[in-house]
Amino acid sequence: MKRKTNSEKQLHSISLALRTGLLCLLITVGLFLGLSSTAWATAPQAPAIASIDSHLGQMEVHFIDVGQGDALLVLAPEAAVLIDGGDRGSGVVAYLDSLGVQHLDMVVATHPHADHIGGLINVLNTIPVDRVVTNGQAHTTITYEDFLDAIIASSAEYIEVGRGDRLEFGSITFDVLHPASLTGSLNDGSIVLSLSHGGVSSLFTGDIEVAVEAELLTTGLDLGAEILKVAHHG
């Protein structure tokens, strides 16, 4: 895992440099092999929720309706993790509040497009967050600049990750499958996460496109999953 040793100064430096310069489709495929029980709950204009029971307890994955964009909330006994937050005004903070989530152990920004990080600005300005994870790719937008400022103001630990890194919270483990390196394409640089909990796997793919999907299939990495968040809004 690659950690920033002086994250606040480095983030300020990035932010200063940048000062110069549909409906959300979250398709999930549930194969659910070997689960003790898995229940889905949906409602009009409401998130899809995968509730997974295992010998390690219950975990929920909330696929939040943020319109254009992605926002996934993982709730497990040991941690609450938000992966992306939709665009500004996405309503993610209100959704977290409705669930009684008052603290996040980790926020992951898969890549710096506004429809993934815009809503994280309000989250970071409103809710205590322990750790913010990105792929380290910068972007020349006001939204990205405001995102960096929000990280600094939150005092959260800032971490950049790539293929081979692992993020653990008790019984849940996030393995980073991508990116191996950054090529300049924001979508194809998306963080791809494999989440494991009690023998159940979920694959979260950000906005990677066809070429990266094909490349992942050649890596020998374990891509098997009971829950798949189809890439780039389906």
Short mmCIF file of C-alpha atoms in Angstrom, two decimals, residues 3-227:
data_model
loop_
_atom_site.label_atom_id
_atom_site.label_comp_id
_atom_site.label_asym_id
_atom_site.label_seq_id
_atom_site.Cartn_x
_atom_site.Cartn_y
_atom_site.Cartn_z
CA ARG A 3 0.76 5.97 1.78
CA LYS A 4 1.22 9.73 1.67
CA THR A 5 3.71 10.70 4.34
CA ASN A 6 2.76 14.37 4.24
CA SER A 7 -0.70 14.20 2.74
CA GLU A 8 -1.95 17.66 3.64
CA LYS A 9 0.94 19.52 2.02
CA GLN A 10 0.86 17.28 -1.03
CA LEU A 11 -2.88 17.67 -1.48
CA HIS A 12 -2.57 21.46 -1.09
CA SER A 13 0.13 21.43 -3.77
CA ILE A 14 -2.11 19.55 -6.18
CA SER A 15 -5.03 21.82 -5.39
CA LEU A 16 -3.08 25.02 -6.01
CA ALA A 17 -1.78 23.71 -9.32
CA LEU A 18 -5.31 22.93 -10.44
CA ARG A 19 -6.54 26.45 -9.73
CA THR A 20 -5.12 27.41 -13.13
CA GLY A 21 -6.44 25.21 -14.99
CA LEU A 22 -29.41 8.70 -18.25
CA LEU A 23 -30.18 8.08 -15.04
CA CYS A 24 -27.64 6.12 -13.07
CA LEU A 25 -27.55 2.54 -14.18
CA LEU A 26 -26.15 0.27 -11.53
CA ILE A 27 -26.61 -3.21 -12.95
CA THR A 28 -25.96 -5.96 -10.48
CA VAL A 29 -25.72 -9.65 -11.25
CA GLY A 30 -26.34 -11.98 -8.31
CA LEU A 31 -25.11 -15.53 -8.79
CA PHE A 32 -25.10 -16.27 -5.05
CA LEU A 33 -23.43 -19.69 -4.91
CA GLY A 34 -23.04 -21.23 -1.48
CA LEU A 35 -24.69 -18.39 0.46
CA SER A 36 -26.59 -19.20 3.62
CA SER A 37 -29.10 -16.51 2.63
CA THR A 38 -29.19 -13.49 0.37
CA ALA A 39 -32.10 -11.05 0.14
CA TRP A 40 -32.71 -8.21 -2.29
CA ALA A 41 -34.96 -5.25 -1.57
CA THR A 42 -35.90 -2.63 -4.13
CA ALA A 43 -38.46 0.14 -4.37
CA PRO A 44 -39.23 2.85 -6.94
CA GLN A 45 -36.51 5.51 -6.84
CA ALA A 46 -34.88 3.64 -3.98
CA PRO A 47 -31.51 1.90 -3.80
CA ALA A 48 -31.04 -1.78 -4.48
CA ILE A 49 -29.74 -3.50 -1.36
CA ALA A 50 -27.89 -6.80 -1.29
CA SER A 51 -28.11 -8.28 2.21
CA ILE A 52 -25.64 -11.10 2.72
CA ASP A 53 -25.54 -13.45 5.70
CA SER A 54 -22.52 -15.62 6.41
CA HIS A 55 -20.84 -17.23 9.38
CA LEU A 56 -19.14 -13.85 9.94
CA GLY A 57 -22.42 -11.98 10.28
CA GLN A 58 -24.48 -9.83 7.97
CA MET A 59 -23.18 -7.40 5.39
CA GLU A 60 -25.23 -5.05 3.22
CA VAL A 61 -24.27 -3.43 -0.07
CA HIS A 62 -26.43 -0.43 -0.93
CA PHE A 63 -26.50 0.64 -4.58
CA ILE A 64 -27.66 4.22 -4.07
CA ASP A 65 -29.72 5.97 -6.74
CA VAL A 66 -27.77 9.18 -7.42
CA GLY A 67 -29.00 9.77 -10.96
CA GLN A 68 -26.01 10.01 -13.29
CA GLY A 69 -23.12 8.47 -11.41
CA ASP A 70 -22.18 5.80 -8.89
CA ALA A 71 -22.49 5.53 -5.12
CA LEU A 72 -22.14 2.25 -3.21
CA LEU A 73 -22.37 1.86 0.55
CA VAL A 74 -20.95 -1.22 2.27
CA LEU A 75 -22.21 -1.82 5.79
CA ALA A 76 -20.61 -4.60 7.82
CA PRO A 77 -20.29 -5.19 11.56
CA GLU A 78 -16.73 -3.84 11.52
CA ALA A 79 -16.97 -0.96 9.07
CA ALA A 80 -18.98 1.43 6.94
CA VAL A 81 -17.40 2.12 3.55
CA LEU A 82 -18.63 4.48 0.82
CA ILE A 83 -17.41 3.87 -2.75
CA ASP A 84 -18.05 7.00 -4.85
CA GLY A 85 -20.76 9.55 -4.12
CA GLY A 86 -22.39 10.61 -7.37
CA ASP A 87 -22.31 14.26 -8.42
CA ARG A 88 -22.86 17.33 -6.25
CA GLY A 89 -26.33 17.33 -4.76
CA SER A 90 -26.64 13.56 -5.14
CA GLY A 91 -28.37 13.19 -1.78
CA VAL A 92 -25.84 10.72 -0.40
CA VAL A 93 -25.50 12.56 2.92
CA ALA A 94 -29.28 12.48 3.40
CA TYR A 95 -29.27 8.77 2.57
CA LEU A 96 -26.52 8.05 5.09
CA ASP A 97 -28.42 10.06 7.68
CA SER A 98 -31.59 8.06 7.01
CA LEU A 99 -29.65 4.90 7.91
CA GLY A 100 -28.13 6.44 10.99
CA VAL A 101 -24.61 6.32 9.51
CA GLN A 102 -22.71 9.03 11.37
CA HIS A 103 -19.16 7.88 10.66
CA LEU A 104 -17.37 6.30 7.71
CA ASP A 105 -14.30 4.14 8.13
CA MET A 106 -13.32 4.61 4.50
CA VAL A 107 -14.32 6.59 1.43
CA VAL A 108 -13.09 5.38 -1.97
CA ALA A 109 -13.06 7.62 -5.03
CA THR A 110 -12.66 5.21 -7.94
CA HIS A 111 -11.63 8.02 -10.31
CA PRO A 112 -11.92 11.81 -10.39
CA HIS A 113 -14.93 12.36 -12.67
CA ALA A 114 -17.53 14.67 -11.11
CA ASP A 115 -20.30 12.05 -11.15
CA HIS A 116 -18.20 9.94 -8.78
CA ILE A 117 -16.50 12.50 -6.50
CA GLY A 118 -18.88 15.47 -6.50
CA GLY A 119 -21.12 13.99 -3.82
CA LEU A 120 -18.11 13.02 -1.72
CA ILE A 121 -17.35 16.70 -1.10
CA ASN A 122 -20.49 17.13 0.99
CA VAL A 123 -19.85 13.79 2.71
CA LEU A 124 -16.35 14.84 3.76
CA ASN A 125 -17.63 18.24 4.92
CA THR A 126 -20.43 16.68 6.98
CA ILE A 127 -19.49 13.22 8.30
CA PRO A 128 -16.30 12.11 10.09
CA VAL A 129 -14.22 9.97 7.72
CA ASP A 130 -11.15 8.01 8.83
CA ARG A 131 -9.57 7.28 5.45
CA VAL A 132 -9.88 8.51 1.87
CA VAL A 133 -8.59 6.25 -0.91
CA THR A 134 -7.91 7.30 -4.51
CA ASN A 135 -5.82 6.06 -7.43
CA GLY A 136 -3.71 9.23 -7.29
CA GLN A 137 -4.86 10.52 -10.67
CA ALA A 138 -5.37 14.29 -10.80
CA HIS A 139 -7.99 16.15 -12.81
CA THR A 140 -8.27 19.77 -13.93
CA THR A 141 -11.74 20.64 -12.64
CA ILE A 142 -13.13 22.79 -9.84
CA THR A 143 -14.96 19.72 -8.54
CA TYR A 144 -11.67 17.83 -8.17
CA GLU A 145 -10.05 20.85 -6.51
CA ASP A 146 -12.95 21.11 -4.06
CA PHE A 147 -12.65 17.37 -3.40
CA LEU A 148 -8.99 17.77 -2.43
CA ASP A 149 -9.83 20.73 -0.21
CA ALA A 150 -12.53 18.67 1.50
CA ILE A 151 -10.04 15.86 2.19
CA ILE A 152 -7.65 18.33 3.78
CA ALA A 153 -10.37 19.92 5.89
CA SER A 154 -11.61 16.52 7.06
CA SER A 155 -8.19 15.50 8.44
CA ALA A 156 -8.82 12.01 7.04
CA GLU A 157 -5.86 9.79 6.25
CA TYR A 158 -5.16 9.98 2.51
CA ILE A 159 -4.00 6.85 0.67
CA GLU A 160 -3.29 6.10 -2.99
CA VAL A 161 -3.66 2.48 -4.06
CA GLY A 162 -2.98 0.26 -7.05
CA ARG A 163 -3.09 -3.39 -8.06
CA GLY A 164 -1.93 -5.69 -5.29
CA ASP A 165 -2.90 -3.44 -2.38
CA ARG A 166 -5.29 -4.69 0.29
CA LEU A 167 -7.58 -2.77 2.65
CA GLU A 168 -8.87 -4.74 5.64
CA PHE A 169 -11.54 -4.11 8.27
CA GLY A 170 -11.96 -7.19 10.42
CA SER A 171 -13.95 -9.74 8.45
CA ILE A 172 -14.14 -7.66 5.27
CA THR A 173 -11.27 -7.36 2.83
CA PHE A 174 -10.94 -5.11 -0.21
CA ASP A 175 -8.34 -6.28 -2.74
CA VAL A 176 -7.34 -3.71 -5.36
CA LEU A 177 -7.29 -5.38 -8.79
CA HIS A 178 -6.76 -2.23 -10.88
CA PRO A 179 -5.08 0.04 -11.85
CA ALA A 180 -1.65 -1.47 -12.28
CA SER A 181 -0.55 1.91 -13.64
CA LEU A 182 -2.17 5.15 -14.79
CA THR A 183 -2.34 5.84 -18.51
CA GLY A 184 -4.16 9.16 -18.55
CA SER A 185 -7.65 7.78 -19.20
CA LEU A 186 -9.77 8.68 -16.19
CA ASN A 187 -12.31 5.91 -16.76
CA ASP A 188 -9.73 3.21 -17.43
CA GLY A 189 -7.78 4.29 -14.36
CA SER A 190 -10.73 3.47 -12.12
CA ILE A 191 -10.03 1.56 -8.95
CA VAL A 192 -11.46 -1.97 -9.25
CA LEU A 193 -12.16 -3.62 -5.91
CA SER A 194 -12.88 -7.20 -4.96
CA LEU A 195 -14.70 -7.30 -1.62
CA SER A 196 -14.62 -10.53 0.39
CA HIS A 197 -16.79 -11.29 3.40
CA GLY A 198 -17.33 -14.77 4.78
CA GLY A 199 -16.66 -16.50 1.47
CA VAL A 200 -18.90 -14.10 -0.49
CA SER A 201 -17.25 -11.87 -3.09
CA SER A 202 -18.41 -8.62 -4.69
CA LEU A 203 -16.69 -6.97 -7.65
CA PHE A 204 -16.86 -3.18 -7.98
CA THR A 205 -15.52 -1.95 -11.32
CA GLY A 206 -15.84 1.83 -11.41
CA ASP A 207 -15.97 3.14 -14.98
CA ILE A 208 -13.42 0.85 -16.64
CA GLU A 209 -14.12 0.21 -20.31
CA VAL A 210 -13.77 -2.75 -22.67
CA ALA A 211 -9.98 -2.69 -23.05
CA VAL A 212 -9.38 -2.82 -19.30
CA GLU A 213 -12.01 -5.52 -18.83
CA ALA A 214 -10.16 -7.60 -21.43
CA GLU A 215 -6.81 -6.90 -19.77
CA LEU A 216 -8.13 -7.98 -16.37
CA LEU A 217 -9.21 -11.30 -17.86
CA THR A 218 -5.59 -12.01 -18.84
CA THR A 219 -4.06 -11.25 -15.43
CA GLY A 220 -4.96 -14.48 -13.67
CA LEU A 221 -6.57 -12.45 -10.88
CA ASP A 222 -9.61 -13.99 -9.21
CA LEU A 223 -12.54 -12.10 -10.74
CA GLY A 224 -15.20 -14.50 -9.49
CA ALA A 225 -18.00 -12.79 -7.59
CA GLU A 226 -21.52 -13.32 -6.35
CA ILE A 227 -22.27 -9.61 -6.87
#
